[in-house]
PDB file of C-alpha atoms in Angstrom:
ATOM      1  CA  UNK A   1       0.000   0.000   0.000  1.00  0.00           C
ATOM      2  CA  UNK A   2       3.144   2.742   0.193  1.00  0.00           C
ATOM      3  CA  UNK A   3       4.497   1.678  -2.658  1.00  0.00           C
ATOM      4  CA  UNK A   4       0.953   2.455  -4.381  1.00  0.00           C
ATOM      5  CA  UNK A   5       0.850   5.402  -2.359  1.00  0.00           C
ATOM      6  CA  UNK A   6       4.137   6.755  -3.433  1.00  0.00           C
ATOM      7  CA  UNK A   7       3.361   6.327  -7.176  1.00  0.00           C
ATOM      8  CA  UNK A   8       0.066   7.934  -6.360  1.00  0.00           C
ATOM      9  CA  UNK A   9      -2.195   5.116  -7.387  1.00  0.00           C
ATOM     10  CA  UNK A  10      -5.890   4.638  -6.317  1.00  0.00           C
ATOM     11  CA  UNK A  11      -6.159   1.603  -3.778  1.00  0.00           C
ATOM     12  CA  UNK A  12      -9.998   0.896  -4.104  1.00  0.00           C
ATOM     13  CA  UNK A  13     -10.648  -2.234  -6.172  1.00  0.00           C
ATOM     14  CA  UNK A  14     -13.860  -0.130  -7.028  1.00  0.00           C
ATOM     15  CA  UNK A  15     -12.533   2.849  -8.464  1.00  0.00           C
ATOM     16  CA  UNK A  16     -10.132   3.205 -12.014  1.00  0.00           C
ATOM     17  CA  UNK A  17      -6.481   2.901 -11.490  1.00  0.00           C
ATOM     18  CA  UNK A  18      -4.576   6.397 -11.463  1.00  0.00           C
ATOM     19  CA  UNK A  19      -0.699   4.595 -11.930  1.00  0.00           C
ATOM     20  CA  UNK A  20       0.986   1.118 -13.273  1.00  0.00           C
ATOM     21  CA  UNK A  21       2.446   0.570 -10.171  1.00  0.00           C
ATOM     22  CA  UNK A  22       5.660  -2.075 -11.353  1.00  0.00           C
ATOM     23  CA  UNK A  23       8.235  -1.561  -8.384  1.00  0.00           C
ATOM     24  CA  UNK A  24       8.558  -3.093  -4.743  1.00  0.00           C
ATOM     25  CA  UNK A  25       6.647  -5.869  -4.387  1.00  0.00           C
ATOM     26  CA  UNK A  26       4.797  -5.481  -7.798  1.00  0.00           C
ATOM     27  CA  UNK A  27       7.972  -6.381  -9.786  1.00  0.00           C
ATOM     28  CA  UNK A  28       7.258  -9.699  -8.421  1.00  0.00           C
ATOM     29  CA  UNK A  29       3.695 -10.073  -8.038  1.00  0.00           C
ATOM     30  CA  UNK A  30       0.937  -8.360 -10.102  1.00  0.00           C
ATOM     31  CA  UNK A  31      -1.255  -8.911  -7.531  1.00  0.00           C
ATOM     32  CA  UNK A  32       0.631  -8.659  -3.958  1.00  0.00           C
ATOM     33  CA  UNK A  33      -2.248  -7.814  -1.851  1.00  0.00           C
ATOM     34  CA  UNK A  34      -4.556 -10.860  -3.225  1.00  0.00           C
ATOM     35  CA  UNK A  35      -0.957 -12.891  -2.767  1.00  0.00           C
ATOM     36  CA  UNK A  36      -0.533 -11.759   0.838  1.00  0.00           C
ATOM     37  CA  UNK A  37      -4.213 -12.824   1.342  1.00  0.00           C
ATOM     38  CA  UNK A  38      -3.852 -16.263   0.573  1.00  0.00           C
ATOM     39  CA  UNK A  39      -0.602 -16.572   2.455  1.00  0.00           C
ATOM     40  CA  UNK A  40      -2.477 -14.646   5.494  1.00  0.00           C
ATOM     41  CA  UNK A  41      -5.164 -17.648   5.235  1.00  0.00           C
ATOM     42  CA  UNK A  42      -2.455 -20.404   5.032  1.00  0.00           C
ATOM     43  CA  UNK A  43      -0.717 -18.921   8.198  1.00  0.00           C
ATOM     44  CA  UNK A  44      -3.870 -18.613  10.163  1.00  0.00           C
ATOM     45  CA  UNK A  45      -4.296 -22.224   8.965  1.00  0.00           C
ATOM     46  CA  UNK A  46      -0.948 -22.955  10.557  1.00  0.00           C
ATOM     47  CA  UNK A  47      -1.520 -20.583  13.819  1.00  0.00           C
ATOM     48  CA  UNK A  48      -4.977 -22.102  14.606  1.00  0.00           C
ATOM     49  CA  UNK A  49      -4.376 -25.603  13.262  1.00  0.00           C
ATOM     50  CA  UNK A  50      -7.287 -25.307  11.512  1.00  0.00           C
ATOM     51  CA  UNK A  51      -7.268 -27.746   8.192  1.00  0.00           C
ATOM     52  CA  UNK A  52     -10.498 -25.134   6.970  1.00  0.00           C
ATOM     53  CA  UNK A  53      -7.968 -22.339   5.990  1.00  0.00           C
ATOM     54  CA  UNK A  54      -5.154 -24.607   4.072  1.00  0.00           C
ATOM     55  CA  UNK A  55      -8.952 -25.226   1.796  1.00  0.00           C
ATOM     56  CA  UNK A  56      -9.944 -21.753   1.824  1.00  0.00           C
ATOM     57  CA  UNK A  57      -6.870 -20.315   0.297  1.00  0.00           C
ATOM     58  CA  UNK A  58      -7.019 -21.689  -3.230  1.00  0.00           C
ATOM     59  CA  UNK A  59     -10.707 -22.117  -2.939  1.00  0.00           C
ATOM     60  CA  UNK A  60     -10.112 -17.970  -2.025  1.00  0.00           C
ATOM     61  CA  UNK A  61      -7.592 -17.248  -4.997  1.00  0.00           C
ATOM     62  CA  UNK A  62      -9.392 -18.839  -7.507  1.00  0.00           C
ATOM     63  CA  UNK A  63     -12.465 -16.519  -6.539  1.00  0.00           C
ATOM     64  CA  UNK A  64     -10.602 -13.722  -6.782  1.00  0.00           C
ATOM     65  CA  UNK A  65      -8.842 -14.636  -9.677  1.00  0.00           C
ATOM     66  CA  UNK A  66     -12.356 -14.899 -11.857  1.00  0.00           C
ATOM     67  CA  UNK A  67     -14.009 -12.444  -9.995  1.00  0.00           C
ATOM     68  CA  UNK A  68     -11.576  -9.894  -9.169  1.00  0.00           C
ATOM     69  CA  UNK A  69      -8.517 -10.377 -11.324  1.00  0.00           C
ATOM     70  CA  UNK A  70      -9.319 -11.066 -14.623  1.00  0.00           C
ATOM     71  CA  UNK A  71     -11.400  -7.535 -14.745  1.00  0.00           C
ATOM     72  CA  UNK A  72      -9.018  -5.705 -13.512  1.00  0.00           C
ATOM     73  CA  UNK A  73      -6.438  -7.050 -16.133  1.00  0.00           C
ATOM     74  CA  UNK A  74      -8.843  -5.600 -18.626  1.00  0.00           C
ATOM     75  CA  UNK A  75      -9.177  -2.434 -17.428  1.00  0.00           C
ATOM     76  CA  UNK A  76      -5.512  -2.008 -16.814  1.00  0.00           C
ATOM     77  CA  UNK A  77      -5.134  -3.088 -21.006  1.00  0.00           C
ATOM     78  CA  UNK A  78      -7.490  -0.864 -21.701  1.00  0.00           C
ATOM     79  CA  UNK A  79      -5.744   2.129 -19.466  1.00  0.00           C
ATOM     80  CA  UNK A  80      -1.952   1.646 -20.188  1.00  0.00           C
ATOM     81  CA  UNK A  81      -2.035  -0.337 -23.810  1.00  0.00           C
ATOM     82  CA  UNK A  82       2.021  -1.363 -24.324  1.00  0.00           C
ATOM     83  CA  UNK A  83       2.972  -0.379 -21.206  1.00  0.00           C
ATOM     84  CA  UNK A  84       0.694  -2.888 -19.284  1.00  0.00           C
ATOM     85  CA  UNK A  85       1.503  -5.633 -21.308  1.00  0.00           C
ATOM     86  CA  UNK A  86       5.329  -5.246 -21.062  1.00  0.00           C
ATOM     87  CA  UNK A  87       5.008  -5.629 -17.379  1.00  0.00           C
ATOM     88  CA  UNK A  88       2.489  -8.679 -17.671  1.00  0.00           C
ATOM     89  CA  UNK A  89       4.903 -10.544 -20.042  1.00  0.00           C
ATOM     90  CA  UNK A  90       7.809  -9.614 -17.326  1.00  0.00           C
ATOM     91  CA  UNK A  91       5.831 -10.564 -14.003  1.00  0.00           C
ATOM     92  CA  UNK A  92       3.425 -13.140 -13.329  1.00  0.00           C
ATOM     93  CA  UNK A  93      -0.074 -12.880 -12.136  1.00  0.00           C
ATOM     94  CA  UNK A  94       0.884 -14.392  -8.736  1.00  0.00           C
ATOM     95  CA  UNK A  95       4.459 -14.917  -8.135  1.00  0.00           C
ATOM     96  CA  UNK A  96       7.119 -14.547 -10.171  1.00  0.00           C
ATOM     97  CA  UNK A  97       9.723 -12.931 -12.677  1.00  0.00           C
ATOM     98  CA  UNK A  98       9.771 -14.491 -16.233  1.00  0.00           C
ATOM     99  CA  UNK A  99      13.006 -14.804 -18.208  1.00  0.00           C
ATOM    100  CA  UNK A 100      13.031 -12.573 -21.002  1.00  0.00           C
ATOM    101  CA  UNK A 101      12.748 -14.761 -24.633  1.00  0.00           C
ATOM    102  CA  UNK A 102      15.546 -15.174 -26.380  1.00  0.00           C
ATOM    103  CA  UNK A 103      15.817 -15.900 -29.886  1.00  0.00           C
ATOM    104  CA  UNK A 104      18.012 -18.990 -31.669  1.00  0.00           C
TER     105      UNK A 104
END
């Protein structure tokens, strides 16, 4: 949330974004908060001892990757053209740096 702060990006999944926030944790997730929410549920999992949460997590992400995600991918194509896909060909949707392609 400072990093979006910083670049002056809106924070309110309901609202347009403002910035193409790609440093601190975005260079390695395009979706850090959503990431730290599934790891929050697999901690509590681990804190409580509670098999429910180690379910909830992917049952979680893949909710929020069909009902949260894949809109706001749109948008974001829609907003910053080139510039949005250079950054989703560089860093993955959860996790992740991809090697640049290299040509034979």
């Amino acid at each position: 949330m400072l990093v979006m702060r910083r670049w002056r990006a809106n924070i309110l999944p309901h609202r347009a974004a403002t910035a193409l926030v790609t440093t601190g944790p975005f260079a390695w997730s395009r979706n850090p908060i959503y990431l730290a929410n599934g790891l929050l549920l697999l901690g509590l999992g681990g804190l409580f001892d509670n098999a429910w949460f180690f379910v909830a997590a992917p049952v979680a992400a893949f909710a929020t990757d069909r009902l949260a995600i894949r809109r706001e991918e749109r948008h974001l194509t829609a907003l910053f053209g080139p510039a949005w896909s250079a950054y989703a060909d560089r860093v993955d949707r959860w996790f992740g740096r991809r090697m640049p392609s290299q040509s034979p």
